[in-house]
């Protein structure tokens, strides 16, 4: 299965992944009295929230792919390991990913990767709203991440090996969502006594020189080998399939 090809997850719930993609483990259990309710998105009772997150991310990726005629944009599926990583932040009383600000590189020519470690390349996004009664919080949070594209310059076109690419400079929550090769998502949703929190992990995610390339679809195009099918709903996305011997 595709989910088993991501990374190794430490079974100890005291271990939280840090800004460099390395697990940091606490000696003692951390109690969080301010955590009113954690919506474990593994559970069947929270299927609607999980489906909303998947649908929302795929919808936004599809929107960009069709608008700019981008190819190789993969369909995103749920990953329980990534969701568990996000869960641990909330269990440790974290409303936001504390190192997120250090990863929002805007218009700086840096050669840096997000969360690169033996566990693979990861990206994190978090959103905290100081209002426990807010409606449509999930939609608002994911929409706010996508709207961070306004912090970036409009992508420019470049040619490479007979292909045309959009060159997007800067890494933030928008690029976490729209990185074409990213295809696994896992999130945690919680209500604290002072607000609502959403934390999501993305895999795989990496970049060079603070830049992401988006390939423009050529006239004759086929989806990548392991994602050979165009999604029947999101027609700009390529879906994964298992090949049976």
PDB file of C-alpha atoms in Angstrom:
ATOM      1  CA  UNK A   1       0.000   0.000   0.000  1.00  0.00           C
ATOM      2  CA  UNK A   2       1.101   3.559  -0.704  1.00  0.00           C
ATOM      3  CA  UNK A   3       0.789   4.640   2.926  1.00  0.00           C
ATOM      4  CA  UNK A   4       3.503   2.203   3.986  1.00  0.00           C
ATOM      5  CA  UNK A   5       5.985   3.902   1.665  1.00  0.00           C
ATOM      6  CA  UNK A   6       6.119   7.167   3.577  1.00  0.00           C
ATOM      7  CA  UNK A   7       8.322   7.004   6.674  1.00  0.00           C
ATOM      8  CA  UNK A   8       8.861   5.227   9.969  1.00  0.00           C
ATOM      9  CA  UNK A   9       6.678   6.517  12.798  1.00  0.00           C
ATOM     10  CA  UNK A  10       7.954   6.117  16.343  1.00  0.00           C
ATOM     11  CA  UNK A  11       5.290   4.293  18.336  1.00  0.00           C
ATOM     12  CA  UNK A  12       6.014   6.257  21.521  1.00  0.00           C
ATOM     13  CA  UNK A  13       3.331   8.956  21.724  1.00  0.00           C
ATOM     14  CA  UNK A  14       5.740  11.135  23.742  1.00  0.00           C
ATOM     15  CA  UNK A  15       7.847  11.708  20.609  1.00  0.00           C
ATOM     16  CA  UNK A  16       7.095  14.798  18.505  1.00  0.00           C
ATOM     17  CA  UNK A  17       8.840  15.649  15.264  1.00  0.00           C
ATOM     18  CA  UNK A  18      10.877  18.871  15.328  1.00  0.00           C
ATOM     19  CA  UNK A  19      11.642  21.492  12.670  1.00  0.00           C
ATOM     20  CA  UNK A  20      14.386  19.342  11.133  1.00  0.00           C
ATOM     21  CA  UNK A  21      12.242  16.230  10.791  1.00  0.00           C
ATOM     22  CA  UNK A  22      13.870  14.551  13.799  1.00  0.00           C
ATOM     23  CA  UNK A  23      11.856  12.970  16.612  1.00  0.00           C
ATOM     24  CA  UNK A  24      12.277  14.580  20.030  1.00  0.00           C
ATOM     25  CA  UNK A  25      10.972  12.468  22.896  1.00  0.00           C
ATOM     26  CA  UNK A  26       9.825  13.703  26.312  1.00  0.00           C
ATOM     27  CA  UNK A  27      10.571  11.759  29.473  1.00  0.00           C
ATOM     28  CA  UNK A  28       7.242  12.471  31.146  1.00  0.00           C
ATOM     29  CA  UNK A  29       3.645  12.475  29.995  1.00  0.00           C
ATOM     30  CA  UNK A  30       2.385  15.952  29.188  1.00  0.00           C
ATOM     31  CA  UNK A  31      -1.040  16.852  30.518  1.00  0.00           C
ATOM     32  CA  UNK A  32      -3.043  19.541  28.771  1.00  0.00           C
ATOM     33  CA  UNK A  33      -6.006  20.727  30.860  1.00  0.00           C
ATOM     34  CA  UNK A  34      -6.772  23.460  28.303  1.00  0.00           C
ATOM     35  CA  UNK A  35      -7.524  20.831  25.621  1.00  0.00           C
ATOM     36  CA  UNK A  36     -11.319  20.559  25.700  1.00  0.00           C
ATOM     37  CA  UNK A  37     -11.793  18.108  22.834  1.00  0.00           C
ATOM     38  CA  UNK A  38      -9.517  16.372  20.364  1.00  0.00           C
ATOM     39  CA  UNK A  39     -11.254  15.180  17.204  1.00  0.00           C
ATOM     40  CA  UNK A  40      -9.237  12.078  16.327  1.00  0.00           C
ATOM     41  CA  UNK A  41      -9.575  11.922  12.556  1.00  0.00           C
ATOM     42  CA  UNK A  42      -8.746   8.206  12.587  1.00  0.00           C
ATOM     43  CA  UNK A  43     -12.175   7.538  14.115  1.00  0.00           C
ATOM     44  CA  UNK A  44     -15.217   6.753  12.002  1.00  0.00           C
ATOM     45  CA  UNK A  45     -17.246   9.381  13.851  1.00  0.00           C
ATOM     46  CA  UNK A  46     -14.978  12.058  12.345  1.00  0.00           C
ATOM     47  CA  UNK A  47     -15.098  10.753   8.772  1.00  0.00           C
ATOM     48  CA  UNK A  48     -16.879  13.910   7.597  1.00  0.00           C
ATOM     49  CA  UNK A  49     -14.049  16.149   8.831  1.00  0.00           C
ATOM     50  CA  UNK A  50     -11.409  13.915   7.268  1.00  0.00           C
ATOM     51  CA  UNK A  51     -13.282  13.831   3.959  1.00  0.00           C
ATOM     52  CA  UNK A  52     -13.688  17.615   4.024  1.00  0.00           C
ATOM     53  CA  UNK A  53      -9.940  18.099   4.437  1.00  0.00           C
ATOM     54  CA  UNK A  54      -9.122  15.725   1.574  1.00  0.00           C
ATOM     55  CA  UNK A  55     -11.774  17.225  -0.698  1.00  0.00           C
ATOM     56  CA  UNK A  56     -10.706  20.772   0.134  1.00  0.00           C
ATOM     57  CA  UNK A  57      -7.029  20.155  -0.585  1.00  0.00           C
ATOM     58  CA  UNK A  58      -7.746  18.319  -3.836  1.00  0.00           C
ATOM     59  CA  UNK A  59     -10.183  21.009  -4.910  1.00  0.00           C
ATOM     60  CA  UNK A  60      -7.606  23.758  -4.434  1.00  0.00           C
ATOM     61  CA  UNK A  61      -4.885  21.756  -6.193  1.00  0.00           C
ATOM     62  CA  UNK A  62      -7.250  21.085  -9.084  1.00  0.00           C
ATOM     63  CA  UNK A  63      -8.182  24.760  -9.260  1.00  0.00           C
ATOM     64  CA  UNK A  64      -4.555  25.808  -9.729  1.00  0.00           C
ATOM     65  CA  UNK A  65      -3.775  22.974 -12.160  1.00  0.00           C
ATOM     66  CA  UNK A  66      -6.635  23.956 -14.458  1.00  0.00           C
ATOM     67  CA  UNK A  67      -5.997  27.694 -14.177  1.00  0.00           C
ATOM     68  CA  UNK A  68      -2.304  27.466 -15.140  1.00  0.00           C
ATOM     69  CA  UNK A  69      -2.599  24.270 -17.239  1.00  0.00           C
ATOM     70  CA  UNK A  70      -0.169  22.451 -14.920  1.00  0.00           C
ATOM     71  CA  UNK A  71       0.506  18.727 -15.218  1.00  0.00           C
ATOM     72  CA  UNK A  72       1.804  16.058 -12.801  1.00  0.00           C
ATOM     73  CA  UNK A  73      -0.460  17.389 -10.033  1.00  0.00           C
ATOM     74  CA  UNK A  74      -1.189  14.331  -7.883  1.00  0.00           C
ATOM     75  CA  UNK A  75      -4.401  13.443  -6.079  1.00  0.00           C
ATOM     76  CA  UNK A  76      -3.986  13.713  -2.297  1.00  0.00           C
ATOM     77  CA  UNK A  77      -4.970  10.808  -0.024  1.00  0.00           C
ATOM     78  CA  UNK A  78      -5.168  10.446   3.744  1.00  0.00           C
ATOM     79  CA  UNK A  79      -2.174   9.137   5.690  1.00  0.00           C
ATOM     80  CA  UNK A  80      -2.738   7.907   9.251  1.00  0.00           C
ATOM     81  CA  UNK A  81       0.956   8.259  10.149  1.00  0.00           C
ATOM     82  CA  UNK A  82       0.925  11.935   9.230  1.00  0.00           C
ATOM     83  CA  UNK A  83      -2.305  12.373  11.174  1.00  0.00           C
ATOM     84  CA  UNK A  84      -0.651  10.807  14.219  1.00  0.00           C
ATOM     85  CA  UNK A  85       2.257  13.262  13.929  1.00  0.00           C
ATOM     86  CA  UNK A  86      -0.255  16.113  13.955  1.00  0.00           C
ATOM     87  CA  UNK A  87      -2.200  14.544  16.845  1.00  0.00           C
ATOM     88  CA  UNK A  88       0.890  14.562  19.033  1.00  0.00           C
ATOM     89  CA  UNK A  89       1.249  18.335  18.779  1.00  0.00           C
ATOM     90  CA  UNK A  90      -2.250  18.768  20.168  1.00  0.00           C
ATOM     91  CA  UNK A  91      -1.712  16.174  22.884  1.00  0.00           C
ATOM     92  CA  UNK A  92       1.358  18.181  23.881  1.00  0.00           C
ATOM     93  CA  UNK A  93      -0.840  21.280  24.215  1.00  0.00           C
ATOM     94  CA  UNK A  94       0.528  22.939  21.070  1.00  0.00           C
ATOM     95  CA  UNK A  95      -2.014  25.089  19.253  1.00  0.00           C
ATOM     96  CA  UNK A  96       0.405  25.960  16.452  1.00  0.00           C
ATOM     97  CA  UNK A  97       3.489  24.362  14.971  1.00  0.00           C
ATOM     98  CA  UNK A  98       6.107  26.417  16.771  1.00  0.00           C
ATOM     99  CA  UNK A  99       8.727  26.267  14.029  1.00  0.00           C
ATOM    100  CA  UNK A 100       6.311  27.121  11.228  1.00  0.00           C
ATOM    101  CA  UNK A 101       7.411  30.758  11.042  1.00  0.00           C
ATOM    102  CA  UNK A 102      10.978  29.672  10.351  1.00  0.00           C
ATOM    103  CA  UNK A 103       9.737  27.716   7.336  1.00  0.00           C
ATOM    104  CA  UNK A 104       7.792  30.487   5.655  1.00  0.00           C
ATOM    105  CA  UNK A 105      10.582  31.631   3.347  1.00  0.00           C
ATOM    106  CA  UNK A 106       9.378  34.428   1.131  1.00  0.00           C
ATOM    107  CA  UNK A 107      11.361  35.592  -1.887  1.00  0.00           C
ATOM    108  CA  UNK A 108      14.740  34.613  -0.452  1.00  0.00           C
ATOM    109  CA  UNK A 109      17.245  32.601  -2.445  1.00  0.00           C
ATOM    110  CA  UNK A 110      18.033  29.915   0.113  1.00  0.00           C
ATOM    111  CA  UNK A 111      18.907  26.269  -0.409  1.00  0.00           C
ATOM    112  CA  UNK A 112      16.901  24.670   2.359  1.00  0.00           C
ATOM    113  CA  UNK A 113      14.468  21.807   2.715  1.00  0.00           C
ATOM    114  CA  UNK A 114      11.532  21.333   5.006  1.00  0.00           C
ATOM    115  CA  UNK A 115      11.756  18.544   7.540  1.00  0.00           C
ATOM    116  CA  UNK A 116      14.361  16.513   5.688  1.00  0.00           C
ATOM    117  CA  UNK A 117      15.458  13.488   7.682  1.00  0.00           C
ATOM    118  CA  UNK A 118      15.570   9.718   7.476  1.00  0.00           C
ATOM    119  CA  UNK A 119      11.776   9.956   7.729  1.00  0.00           C
ATOM    120  CA  UNK A 120      11.509  11.761   4.403  1.00  0.00           C
ATOM    121  CA  UNK A 121      10.585  15.298   3.436  1.00  0.00           C
ATOM    122  CA  UNK A 122       7.679  16.728   5.391  1.00  0.00           C
ATOM    123  CA  UNK A 123       5.892  20.056   5.566  1.00  0.00           C
ATOM    124  CA  UNK A 124       3.624  21.353   8.332  1.00  0.00           C
ATOM    125  CA  UNK A 125       0.876  23.950   8.390  1.00  0.00           C
ATOM    126  CA  UNK A 126      -1.099  25.116  11.398  1.00  0.00           C
ATOM    127  CA  UNK A 127      -3.954  27.511  12.049  1.00  0.00           C
ATOM    128  CA  UNK A 128      -5.299  28.712  15.388  1.00  0.00           C
ATOM    129  CA  UNK A 129      -8.450  30.798  15.759  1.00  0.00           C
ATOM    130  CA  UNK A 130      -9.275  32.378  19.111  1.00  0.00           C
ATOM    131  CA  UNK A 131     -12.972  31.586  18.889  1.00  0.00           C
ATOM    132  CA  UNK A 132     -14.337  28.241  20.065  1.00  0.00           C
ATOM    133  CA  UNK A 133     -17.768  28.951  18.537  1.00  0.00           C
ATOM    134  CA  UNK A 134     -16.572  29.609  14.982  1.00  0.00           C
ATOM    135  CA  UNK A 135     -18.462  27.802  12.233  1.00  0.00           C
ATOM    136  CA  UNK A 136     -16.825  26.510   9.040  1.00  0.00           C
ATOM    137  CA  UNK A 137     -13.464  26.582  10.799  1.00  0.00           C
ATOM    138  CA  UNK A 138     -11.896  23.856   8.628  1.00  0.00           C
ATOM    139  CA  UNK A 139     -12.844  25.632   5.400  1.00  0.00           C
ATOM    140  CA  UNK A 140     -11.597  28.944   6.771  1.00  0.00           C
ATOM    141  CA  UNK A 141      -8.254  27.512   7.917  1.00  0.00           C
ATOM    142  CA  UNK A 142      -7.452  25.692   4.658  1.00  0.00           C
ATOM    143  CA  UNK A 143      -8.658  28.680   2.651  1.00  0.00           C
ATOM    144  CA  UNK A 144      -6.355  30.961   4.653  1.00  0.00           C
ATOM    145  CA  UNK A 145      -3.402  28.688   3.920  1.00  0.00           C
ATOM    146  CA  UNK A 146      -4.204  28.838   0.205  1.00  0.00           C
ATOM    147  CA  UNK A 147      -4.650  32.616   0.292  1.00  0.00           C
ATOM    148  CA  UNK A 148      -1.050  32.994   1.454  1.00  0.00           C
ATOM    149  CA  UNK A 149      -0.210  32.932  -2.276  1.00  0.00           C
ATOM    150  CA  UNK A 150      -0.746  36.703  -2.092  1.00  0.00           C
ATOM    151  CA  UNK A 151       2.541  36.882  -0.162  1.00  0.00           C
ATOM    152  CA  UNK A 152       4.401  35.432  -3.155  1.00  0.00           C
ATOM    153  CA  UNK A 153       5.263  36.967  -6.488  1.00  0.00           C
ATOM    154  CA  UNK A 154       3.353  35.677  -9.496  1.00  0.00           C
ATOM    155  CA  UNK A 155       5.279  32.734 -11.009  1.00  0.00           C
ATOM    156  CA  UNK A 156       7.401  33.347 -14.087  1.00  0.00           C
ATOM    157  CA  UNK A 157       7.875  30.957 -17.005  1.00  0.00           C
ATOM    158  CA  UNK A 158      11.134  29.204 -17.784  1.00  0.00           C
ATOM    159  CA  UNK A 159      12.263  26.569 -20.324  1.00  0.00           C
ATOM    160  CA  UNK A 160      14.148  23.409 -19.363  1.00  0.00           C
ATOM    161  CA  UNK A 161      14.727  20.279 -21.487  1.00  0.00           C
ATOM    162  CA  UNK A 162      12.016  21.262 -23.985  1.00  0.00           C
ATOM    163  CA  UNK A 163       9.473  21.688 -21.172  1.00  0.00           C
ATOM    164  CA  UNK A 164       7.925  24.915 -19.948  1.00  0.00           C
ATOM    165  CA  UNK A 165       7.724  25.487 -16.203  1.00  0.00           C
ATOM    166  CA  UNK A 166       6.257  28.069 -13.892  1.00  0.00           C
ATOM    167  CA  UNK A 167       8.946  29.088 -11.417  1.00  0.00           C
ATOM    168  CA  UNK A 168       7.434  29.918  -8.035  1.00  0.00           C
ATOM    169  CA  UNK A 169       9.759  31.622  -5.552  1.00  0.00           C
ATOM    170  CA  UNK A 170       9.004  31.327  -1.844  1.00  0.00           C
ATOM    171  CA  UNK A 171       7.747  28.596   0.481  1.00  0.00           C
ATOM    172  CA  UNK A 172       4.696  28.986   2.698  1.00  0.00           C
ATOM    173  CA  UNK A 173       1.369  27.322   3.481  1.00  0.00           C
ATOM    174  CA  UNK A 174       0.182  27.891  -0.098  1.00  0.00           C
ATOM    175  CA  UNK A 175       3.068  25.901  -1.558  1.00  0.00           C
ATOM    176  CA  UNK A 176       2.484  23.162   1.023  1.00  0.00           C
ATOM    177  CA  UNK A 177      -0.939  22.635  -0.543  1.00  0.00           C
ATOM    178  CA  UNK A 178      -0.039  22.932  -4.230  1.00  0.00           C
ATOM    179  CA  UNK A 179       3.344  21.169  -4.492  1.00  0.00           C
ATOM    180  CA  UNK A 180       2.552  18.794  -7.414  1.00  0.00           C
ATOM    181  CA  UNK A 181       4.473  15.770  -6.073  1.00  0.00           C
ATOM    182  CA  UNK A 182       2.850  15.947  -2.627  1.00  0.00           C
ATOM    183  CA  UNK A 183       0.217  13.216  -2.354  1.00  0.00           C
ATOM    184  CA  UNK A 184      -0.215  12.319   1.341  1.00  0.00           C
ATOM    185  CA  UNK A 185      -2.015  14.365   3.978  1.00  0.00           C
ATOM    186  CA  UNK A 186      -2.680  13.890   7.678  1.00  0.00           C
ATOM    187  CA  UNK A 187      -4.231  16.382  10.094  1.00  0.00           C
ATOM    188  CA  UNK A 188      -5.371  16.918  13.667  1.00  0.00           C
ATOM    189  CA  UNK A 189      -8.256  19.114  14.783  1.00  0.00           C
ATOM    190  CA  UNK A 190      -8.769  20.235  18.392  1.00  0.00           C
ATOM    191  CA  UNK A 191     -10.757  22.636  20.532  1.00  0.00           C
ATOM    192  CA  UNK A 192      -8.875  24.336  23.353  1.00  0.00           C
ATOM    193  CA  UNK A 193     -10.391  26.548  26.008  1.00  0.00           C
ATOM    194  CA  UNK A 194      -9.218  29.626  24.073  1.00  0.00           C
ATOM    195  CA  UNK A 195      -9.805  28.602  20.461  1.00  0.00           C
ATOM    196  CA  UNK A 196      -9.743  26.053  17.624  1.00  0.00           C
ATOM    197  CA  UNK A 197      -6.617  24.524  16.104  1.00  0.00           C
ATOM    198  CA  UNK A 198      -5.869  22.661  12.880  1.00  0.00           C
ATOM    199  CA  UNK A 199      -2.446  21.129  12.172  1.00  0.00           C
ATOM    200  CA  UNK A 200      -1.644  19.274   8.938  1.00  0.00           C
ATOM    201  CA  UNK A 201       1.400  17.374   7.688  1.00  0.00           C
ATOM    202  CA  UNK A 202       2.259  16.908   4.007  1.00  0.00           C
ATOM    203  CA  UNK A 203       4.424  14.278   2.310  1.00  0.00           C
ATOM    204  CA  UNK A 204       6.592  14.318   0.301  1.00  0.00           C
ATOM    205  CA  UNK A 205       7.754  17.906   0.366  1.00  0.00           C
ATOM    206  CA  UNK A 206      11.147  19.283  -0.607  1.00  0.00           C
ATOM    207  CA  UNK A 207      12.579  22.164  -2.574  1.00  0.00           C
ATOM    208  CA  UNK A 208      15.851  23.732  -3.689  1.00  0.00           C
ATOM    209  CA  UNK A 209      16.872  27.382  -3.764  1.00  0.00           C
ATOM    210  CA  UNK A 210      13.563  28.370  -2.177  1.00  0.00           C
ATOM    211  CA  UNK A 211      11.827  27.513  -5.450  1.00  0.00           C
ATOM    212  CA  UNK A 212       9.139  25.170  -6.766  1.00  0.00           C
ATOM    213  CA  UNK A 213       8.734  24.314 -10.453  1.00  0.00           C
ATOM    214  CA  UNK A 214       5.278  23.688 -11.922  1.00  0.00           C
ATOM    215  CA  UNK A 215       5.401  21.975 -15.321  1.00  0.00           C
ATOM    216  CA  UNK A 216       3.022  23.237 -17.968  1.00  0.00           C
ATOM    217  CA  UNK A 217       1.064  20.443 -19.620  1.00  0.00           C
ATOM    218  CA  UNK A 218       2.412  19.576 -23.097  1.00  0.00           C
ATOM    219  CA  UNK A 219       0.076  18.816 -26.004  1.00  0.00           C
ATOM    220  CA  UNK A 220       0.676  15.083 -25.655  1.00  0.00           C
ATOM    221  CA  UNK A 221       0.575  14.188 -21.984  1.00  0.00           C
ATOM    222  CA  UNK A 222       0.188  11.109 -19.809  1.00  0.00           C
ATOM    223  CA  UNK A 223      -0.002  11.061 -16.018  1.00  0.00           C
ATOM    224  CA  UNK A 224       3.002   9.635 -14.099  1.00  0.00           C
ATOM    225  CA  UNK A 225       3.401   5.840 -14.009  1.00  0.00           C
ATOM    226  CA  UNK A 226       2.120   5.247 -10.453  1.00  0.00           C
ATOM    227  CA  UNK A 227      -0.619   7.884 -10.822  1.00  0.00           C
ATOM    228  CA  UNK A 228      -1.879   6.999 -14.311  1.00  0.00           C
ATOM    229  CA  UNK A 229      -5.568   7.886 -14.003  1.00  0.00           C
ATOM    230  CA  UNK A 230      -7.146  11.300 -14.288  1.00  0.00           C
ATOM    231  CA  UNK A 231      -9.504  11.908 -11.396  1.00  0.00           C
ATOM    232  CA  UNK A 232     -13.141  11.772 -12.603  1.00  0.00           C
ATOM    233  CA  UNK A 233     -14.096  14.712 -10.348  1.00  0.00           C
ATOM    234  CA  UNK A 234     -10.881  16.743 -10.197  1.00  0.00           C
ATOM    235  CA  UNK A 235      -9.896  16.497 -13.836  1.00  0.00           C
ATOM    236  CA  UNK A 236      -6.581  18.281 -13.333  1.00  0.00           C
ATOM    237  CA  UNK A 237      -5.278  15.639 -10.885  1.00  0.00           C
ATOM    238  CA  UNK A 238      -3.630  12.260 -11.459  1.00  0.00           C
ATOM    239  CA  UNK A 239      -4.727   9.383  -9.199  1.00  0.00           C
ATOM    240  CA  UNK A 240      -2.679   6.588  -7.688  1.00  0.00           C
ATOM    241  CA  UNK A 241      -3.346   2.959  -8.553  1.00  0.00           C
ATOM    242  CA  UNK A 242      -1.857  -0.365  -7.475  1.00  0.00           C
ATOM    243  CA  UNK A 243      -0.358  -2.536 -10.199  1.00  0.00           C
ATOM    244  CA  UNK A 244      -1.051  -6.206  -9.591  1.00  0.00           C
ATOM    245  CA  UNK A 245       1.261  -8.922 -10.871  1.00  0.00           C
TER     246      UNK A 245
END
